Amino acid sequence: MTTTEIRQAYLLAAEQAVNLLAEGEVALCWQKESVLAGMSVGGLAGHLARSVLQVEWFLDGQLGDAEPVTPMHYYARLKGTSVPDSALNVGVRARSEETAAAGPATVAEQALAAWQRLSERLTWEPVDRRVAILHRPGEEMFLDGYLQTRCVELAVHLEDLALSVNVRTPVTQSALGIAVDVLVAAARERHGDQAVLHALARRERDINHALRVL
């Protein structure tokens, strides 16, 4: 995909997230448990909002000279994704709840404002622009690569939040396509092509659940 296509796909999915966060049902269910065990609707909303807020934060972060991480490797090297109390998931929940602590109205307003600024900013940021991954000190990505990871997060968690509050929010095809491409590439890096082939065509031999990346 071109830079323009990636950025348009991201902004469309981010707009869906902004609109969902502003739904009254989200505020009404804020303290209830979401479809994700151990995470409240508010926490899940905070996590979704961060896929808009973090892009701005990371763009404004201090850069070094690290070799940029690819979207594929960003996910392939994750550990403990399916373990609720892993360091990864504990960290995700903590950051999500920190964002959610501002309350539903403020989270929705902050996400909308960030999306509006990004809609303009992403038209002029250069193709070789890098961002600092602030919760992984010293790590950097190319902006378009990071936006692809945000398309993954938006595609996954838009559905999670919509199901949690019984609102229908279909994810755009462009973001879904990016999400599938990135996660399948991550599965190939993590497990190898033979294992991924088994997951796709010989499930009885899929001993590693190779397509389960997150």
mmCIF file of C-alpha atoms in Angstrom:
data_model
loop_
_atom_site.group_PDB
_atom_site.id
_atom_site.type_symbol
_atom_site.label_atom_id
_atom_site.label_comp_id
_atom_site.label_asym_id
_atom_site.label_seq_id
_atom_site.Cartn_x
_atom_site.Cartn_y
_atom_site.Cartn_z
ATOM 1 C CA MET A 1 0.000 0.000 0.000
ATOM 2 C CA THR A 2 1.085 3.574 -0.583
ATOM 3 C CA THR A 3 1.648 6.105 2.168
ATOM 4 C CA THR A 4 -1.570 7.859 1.184
ATOM 5 C CA GLU A 5 -3.579 4.615 1.311
ATOM 6 C CA ILE A 6 -2.203 3.632 4.721
ATOM 7 C CA ARG A 7 -2.896 7.042 6.219
ATOM 8 C CA GLN A 8 -6.395 7.198 4.757
ATOM 9 C CA ALA A 9 -7.161 3.694 6.073
ATOM 10 C CA TYR A 10 -5.925 4.681 9.519
ATOM 11 C CA LEU A 11 -7.890 7.938 9.626
ATOM 12 C CA LEU A 12 -11.120 6.230 8.544
ATOM 13 C CA ALA A 13 -10.780 3.574 11.246
ATOM 14 C CA ALA A 14 -9.781 6.203 13.817
ATOM 15 C CA GLU A 15 -12.882 8.212 12.902
ATOM 16 C CA GLN A 16 -14.992 5.123 13.599
ATOM 17 C CA ALA A 17 -13.328 4.814 16.997
ATOM 18 C CA VAL A 18 -13.960 8.472 17.791
ATOM 19 C CA ASN A 19 -17.625 8.092 16.871
ATOM 20 C CA LEU A 20 -18.030 4.933 18.946
ATOM 21 C CA LEU A 21 -16.370 6.515 21.971
ATOM 22 C CA ALA A 22 -18.970 9.290 21.818
ATOM 23 C CA GLU A 23 -21.905 6.856 21.888
ATOM 24 C CA GLY A 24 -24.089 7.201 24.976
ATOM 25 C CA GLU A 25 -24.042 3.449 25.551
ATOM 26 C CA VAL A 26 -20.288 3.572 26.144
ATOM 27 C CA ALA A 27 -20.690 6.110 28.956
ATOM 28 C CA LEU A 28 -23.616 4.186 30.459
ATOM 29 C CA CYS A 29 -21.617 0.944 30.547
ATOM 30 C CA TRP A 30 -18.290 2.529 31.578
ATOM 31 C CA GLN A 31 -17.951 0.625 34.858
ATOM 32 C CA LYS A 32 -19.295 -2.687 33.558
ATOM 33 C CA GLU A 33 -17.151 -5.580 32.405
ATOM 34 C CA SER A 34 -16.396 -5.654 28.698
ATOM 35 C CA VAL A 35 -16.251 -8.726 26.463
ATOM 36 C CA LEU A 36 -12.567 -8.926 27.396
ATOM 37 C CA ALA A 37 -12.186 -10.696 30.728
ATOM 38 C CA GLY A 38 -10.652 -8.484 33.378
ATOM 39 C CA MET A 39 -11.179 -5.246 31.477
ATOM 40 C CA SER A 40 -14.026 -2.822 32.053
ATOM 41 C CA VAL A 41 -15.816 -1.054 29.232
ATOM 42 C CA GLY A 42 -14.051 2.114 30.357
ATOM 43 C CA GLY A 43 -10.668 0.408 30.235
ATOM 44 C CA LEU A 44 -11.409 -0.979 26.794
ATOM 45 C CA ALA A 45 -12.549 2.464 25.632
ATOM 46 C CA GLY A 46 -9.333 3.937 27.008
ATOM 47 C CA HIS A 47 -7.331 1.333 25.119
ATOM 48 C CA LEU A 48 -9.201 2.089 21.898
ATOM 49 C CA ALA A 49 -8.746 5.828 22.373
ATOM 50 C CA ARG A 50 -5.000 5.367 22.751
ATOM 51 C CA SER A 51 -4.773 4.210 19.127
ATOM 52 C CA VAL A 52 -5.652 7.793 18.271
ATOM 53 C CA LEU A 53 -3.968 9.625 21.152
ATOM 54 C CA GLN A 54 -0.681 7.731 20.990
ATOM 55 C CA VAL A 55 -0.040 8.616 17.362
ATOM 56 C CA GLU A 56 0.248 12.265 18.363
ATOM 57 C CA TRP A 57 2.239 11.467 21.500
ATOM 58 C CA PHE A 58 4.684 9.305 19.573
ATOM 59 C CA LEU A 59 5.055 11.851 16.767
ATOM 60 C CA ASP A 60 6.099 14.392 19.394
ATOM 61 C CA GLY A 61 8.446 11.983 21.200
ATOM 62 C CA GLN A 62 12.237 12.276 21.293
ATOM 63 C CA LEU A 63 13.913 10.292 18.506
ATOM 64 C CA GLY A 64 17.289 8.578 18.609
ATOM 65 C CA ASP A 65 19.003 6.550 15.905
ATOM 66 C CA ALA A 66 17.508 3.085 16.494
ATOM 67 C CA GLU A 67 16.829 0.753 13.578
ATOM 68 C CA PRO A 68 13.065 1.029 12.914
ATOM 69 C CA VAL A 69 10.968 -1.985 13.923
ATOM 70 C CA THR A 70 8.602 -3.355 11.263
ATOM 71 C CA PRO A 71 4.867 -3.829 11.939
ATOM 72 C CA MET A 72 5.370 -7.572 11.508
ATOM 73 C CA HIS A 73 8.111 -7.733 14.131
ATOM 74 C CA TYR A 74 6.211 -5.376 16.453
ATOM 75 C CA TYR A 75 3.671 -8.174 16.939
ATOM 76 C CA ALA A 76 5.749 -11.292 16.245
ATOM 77 C CA ARG A 77 8.006 -10.774 19.269
ATOM 78 C CA LEU A 78 5.174 -10.188 21.785
ATOM 79 C CA LYS A 79 5.067 -12.684 24.633
ATOM 80 C CA GLY A 80 2.190 -13.589 26.913
ATOM 81 C CA THR A 81 -0.561 -12.255 24.666
ATOM 82 C CA SER A 82 -3.010 -14.970 25.750
ATOM 83 C CA VAL A 83 -2.001 -14.963 29.437
ATOM 84 C CA PRO A 84 -4.160 -12.480 31.382
ATOM 85 C CA ASP A 85 -1.535 -11.759 34.042
ATOM 86 C CA SER A 86 1.479 -11.542 31.743
ATOM 87 C CA ALA A 87 3.654 -8.443 31.978
ATOM 88 C CA LEU A 88 2.382 -7.446 28.539
ATOM 89 C CA ASN A 89 -1.299 -7.581 29.453
ATOM 90 C CA VAL A 90 -0.825 -6.028 32.881
ATOM 91 C CA GLY A 91 0.915 -3.112 31.200
ATOM 92 C CA VAL A 92 -1.804 -2.748 28.576
ATOM 93 C CA ARG A 93 -4.534 -2.706 31.224
ATOM 94 C CA ALA A 94 -2.650 -0.206 33.370
ATOM 95 C CA ARG A 95 -2.138 2.237 30.492
ATOM 96 C CA SER A 96 -5.742 1.782 29.376
ATOM 97 C CA GLU A 97 -7.159 2.453 32.848
ATOM 98 C CA GLU A 98 -4.892 5.476 33.203
ATOM 99 C CA THR A 99 -6.466 6.951 30.072
ATOM 100 C CA ALA A 100 -9.983 5.901 31.117
ATOM 101 C CA ALA A 101 -9.630 7.623 34.506
ATOM 102 C CA ALA A 102 -10.487 10.950 32.831
ATOM 103 C CA GLY A 103 -14.047 9.667 32.286
ATOM 104 C CA PRO A 104 -16.096 8.905 29.171
ATOM 105 C CA ALA A 105 -16.813 12.480 28.091
ATOM 106 C CA THR A 106 -13.189 13.608 28.382
ATOM 107 C CA VAL A 107 -11.810 10.484 26.675
ATOM 108 C CA ALA A 108 -14.215 10.984 23.769
ATOM 109 C CA GLU A 109 -13.341 14.682 23.505
ATOM 110 C CA GLN A 110 -9.598 14.031 23.643
ATOM 111 C CA ALA A 111 -9.817 11.345 20.956
ATOM 112 C CA LEU A 112 -11.904 13.585 18.689
ATOM 113 C CA ALA A 113 -9.500 16.507 19.065
ATOM 114 C CA ALA A 114 -6.486 14.289 18.358
ATOM 115 C CA TRP A 115 -8.167 12.777 15.287
ATOM 116 C CA GLN A 116 -8.970 16.240 13.933
ATOM 117 C CA ARG A 117 -5.355 17.348 14.315
ATOM 118 C CA LEU A 118 -4.025 14.122 12.800
ATOM 119 C CA SER A 119 -6.365 14.454 9.819
ATOM 120 C CA GLU A 120 -4.384 17.553 8.878
ATOM 121 C CA ARG A 121 -0.967 16.511 10.155
ATOM 122 C CA LEU A 122 -0.829 13.209 8.314
ATOM 123 C CA THR A 123 -1.186 15.031 4.993
ATOM 124 C CA TRP A 124 2.252 16.611 5.351
ATOM 125 C CA GLU A 125 4.390 14.340 7.526
ATOM 126 C CA PRO A 126 7.114 12.906 5.227
ATOM 127 C CA VAL A 127 7.276 9.302 4.048
ATOM 128 C CA ASP A 128 10.455 8.657 6.044
ATOM 129 C CA ARG A 129 9.063 10.127 9.266
ATOM 130 C CA ARG A 130 9.894 8.080 12.354
ATOM 131 C CA VAL A 131 8.072 7.912 15.685
ATOM 132 C CA ALA A 132 9.333 6.979 19.145
ATOM 133 C CA ILE A 133 7.524 4.074 20.826
ATOM 134 C CA LEU A 134 7.388 5.745 24.218
ATOM 135 C CA HIS A 135 6.388 2.710 26.293
ATOM 136 C CA ARG A 136 9.367 0.829 24.815
ATOM 137 C CA PRO A 137 12.248 3.241 25.440
ATOM 138 C CA GLY A 138 14.764 3.385 22.604
ATOM 139 C CA GLU A 139 12.427 1.777 20.079
ATOM 140 C CA GLU A 140 11.308 3.513 16.908
ATOM 141 C CA MET A 141 9.124 2.809 13.877
ATOM 142 C CA PHE A 142 8.443 4.524 10.596
ATOM 143 C CA LEU A 143 5.194 6.455 10.932
ATOM 144 C CA ASP A 144 3.390 4.466 8.247
ATOM 145 C CA GLY A 145 4.481 1.209 9.859
ATOM 146 C CA TYR A 146 3.161 2.395 13.207
ATOM 147 C CA LEU A 147 -0.127 3.423 11.606
ATOM 148 C CA GLN A 148 -0.441 -0.123 10.285
ATOM 149 C CA THR A 149 -0.168 -1.433 13.843
ATOM 150 C CA ARG A 150 -2.862 1.050 14.869
ATOM 151 C CA CYS A 151 -5.098 -0.318 12.124
ATOM 152 C CA VAL A 152 -4.657 -3.738 13.759
ATOM 153 C CA GLU A 153 -5.607 -2.360 17.163
ATOM 154 C CA LEU A 154 -8.535 -0.366 15.813
ATOM 155 C CA ALA A 155 -9.901 -3.279 13.786
ATOM 156 C CA VAL A 156 -9.721 -5.628 16.782
ATOM 157 C CA HIS A 157 -10.913 -3.312 19.538
ATOM 158 C CA LEU A 158 -13.625 -1.461 17.623
ATOM 159 C CA GLU A 159 -15.412 -4.787 17.474
ATOM 160 C CA ASP A 160 -14.630 -5.555 21.125
ATOM 161 C CA LEU A 161 -16.076 -2.269 22.348
ATOM 162 C CA ALA A 162 -19.087 -2.406 20.025
ATOM 163 C CA LEU A 163 -19.971 -5.880 21.279
ATOM 164 C CA SER A 164 -19.461 -4.769 24.880
ATOM 165 C CA VAL A 165 -22.123 -2.053 24.580
ATOM 166 C CA ASN A 166 -24.348 -3.776 21.989
ATOM 167 C CA VAL A 167 -23.712 -1.235 19.231
ATOM 168 C CA ARG A 168 -23.085 -2.224 15.626
ATOM 169 C CA THR A 169 -19.872 -0.707 14.230
ATOM 170 C CA PRO A 170 -18.562 -2.450 11.090
ATOM 171 C CA VAL A 171 -14.834 -1.903 10.610
ATOM 172 C CA THR A 172 -13.734 -0.436 7.272
ATOM 173 C CA GLN A 173 -12.407 -2.927 4.752
ATOM 174 C CA SER A 174 -9.147 -1.010 4.320
ATOM 175 C CA ALA A 175 -8.263 -1.283 8.031
ATOM 176 C CA LEU A 176 -9.336 -4.935 8.129
ATOM 177 C CA GLY A 177 -7.105 -5.707 5.147
ATOM 178 C CA ILE A 178 -4.095 -4.086 6.795
ATOM 179 C CA ALA A 179 -4.804 -5.874 10.083
ATOM 180 C CA VAL A 180 -4.983 -9.296 8.444
ATOM 181 C CA ASP A 181 -1.827 -8.689 6.392
ATOM 182 C CA VAL A 182 0.177 -7.545 9.417
ATOM 183 C CA LEU A 183 -0.981 -10.343 11.717
ATOM 184 C CA VAL A 184 -0.454 -13.103 9.143
ATOM 185 C CA ALA A 185 3.038 -11.745 8.466
ATOM 186 C CA ALA A 186 3.685 -11.757 12.225
ATOM 187 C CA ALA A 187 2.466 -15.352 12.457
ATOM 188 C CA ARG A 188 4.845 -16.349 9.658
ATOM 189 C CA GLU A 189 7.779 -14.716 11.426
ATOM 190 C CA ARG A 190 6.881 -16.228 14.790
ATOM 191 C CA HIS A 191 6.094 -19.796 13.711
ATOM 192 C CA GLY A 192 7.331 -20.242 10.131
ATOM 193 C CA ASP A 193 5.411 -20.887 6.930
ATOM 194 C CA GLN A 194 4.843 -24.603 7.494
ATOM 195 C CA ALA A 195 3.038 -23.945 10.762
ATOM 196 C CA VAL A 196 0.947 -21.182 9.197
ATOM 197 C CA LEU A 197 0.057 -23.491 6.308
ATOM 198 C CA HIS A 198 -1.160 -26.079 8.807
ATOM 199 C CA ALA A 199 -3.280 -23.429 10.542
ATOM 200 C CA LEU A 200 -4.824 -22.462 7.215
ATOM 201 C CA ALA A 201 -5.256 -25.879 5.617
ATOM 202 C CA ARG A 202 -4.569 -28.687 8.125
ATOM 203 C CA ARG A 203 -6.025 -27.596 11.429
ATOM 204 C CA GLU A 204 -5.497 -31.052 12.953
ATOM 205 C CA ARG A 205 -1.725 -30.396 12.645
ATOM 206 C CA ASP A 206 -1.891 -26.839 13.974
ATOM 207 C CA ILE A 207 -0.286 -27.711 17.316
ATOM 208 C CA ASN A 208 1.005 -24.156 17.922
ATOM 209 C CA HIS A 209 -2.213 -22.300 17.033
ATOM 210 C CA ALA A 210 0.010 -20.470 14.591
ATOM 211 C CA LEU A 211 -2.510 -17.857 13.477
ATOM 212 C CA ARG A 212 -3.204 -16.684 17.020
ATOM 213 C CA VAL A 213 -0.921 -13.669 17.273
ATOM 214 C CA LEU A 214 -2.831 -11.600 19.859
#
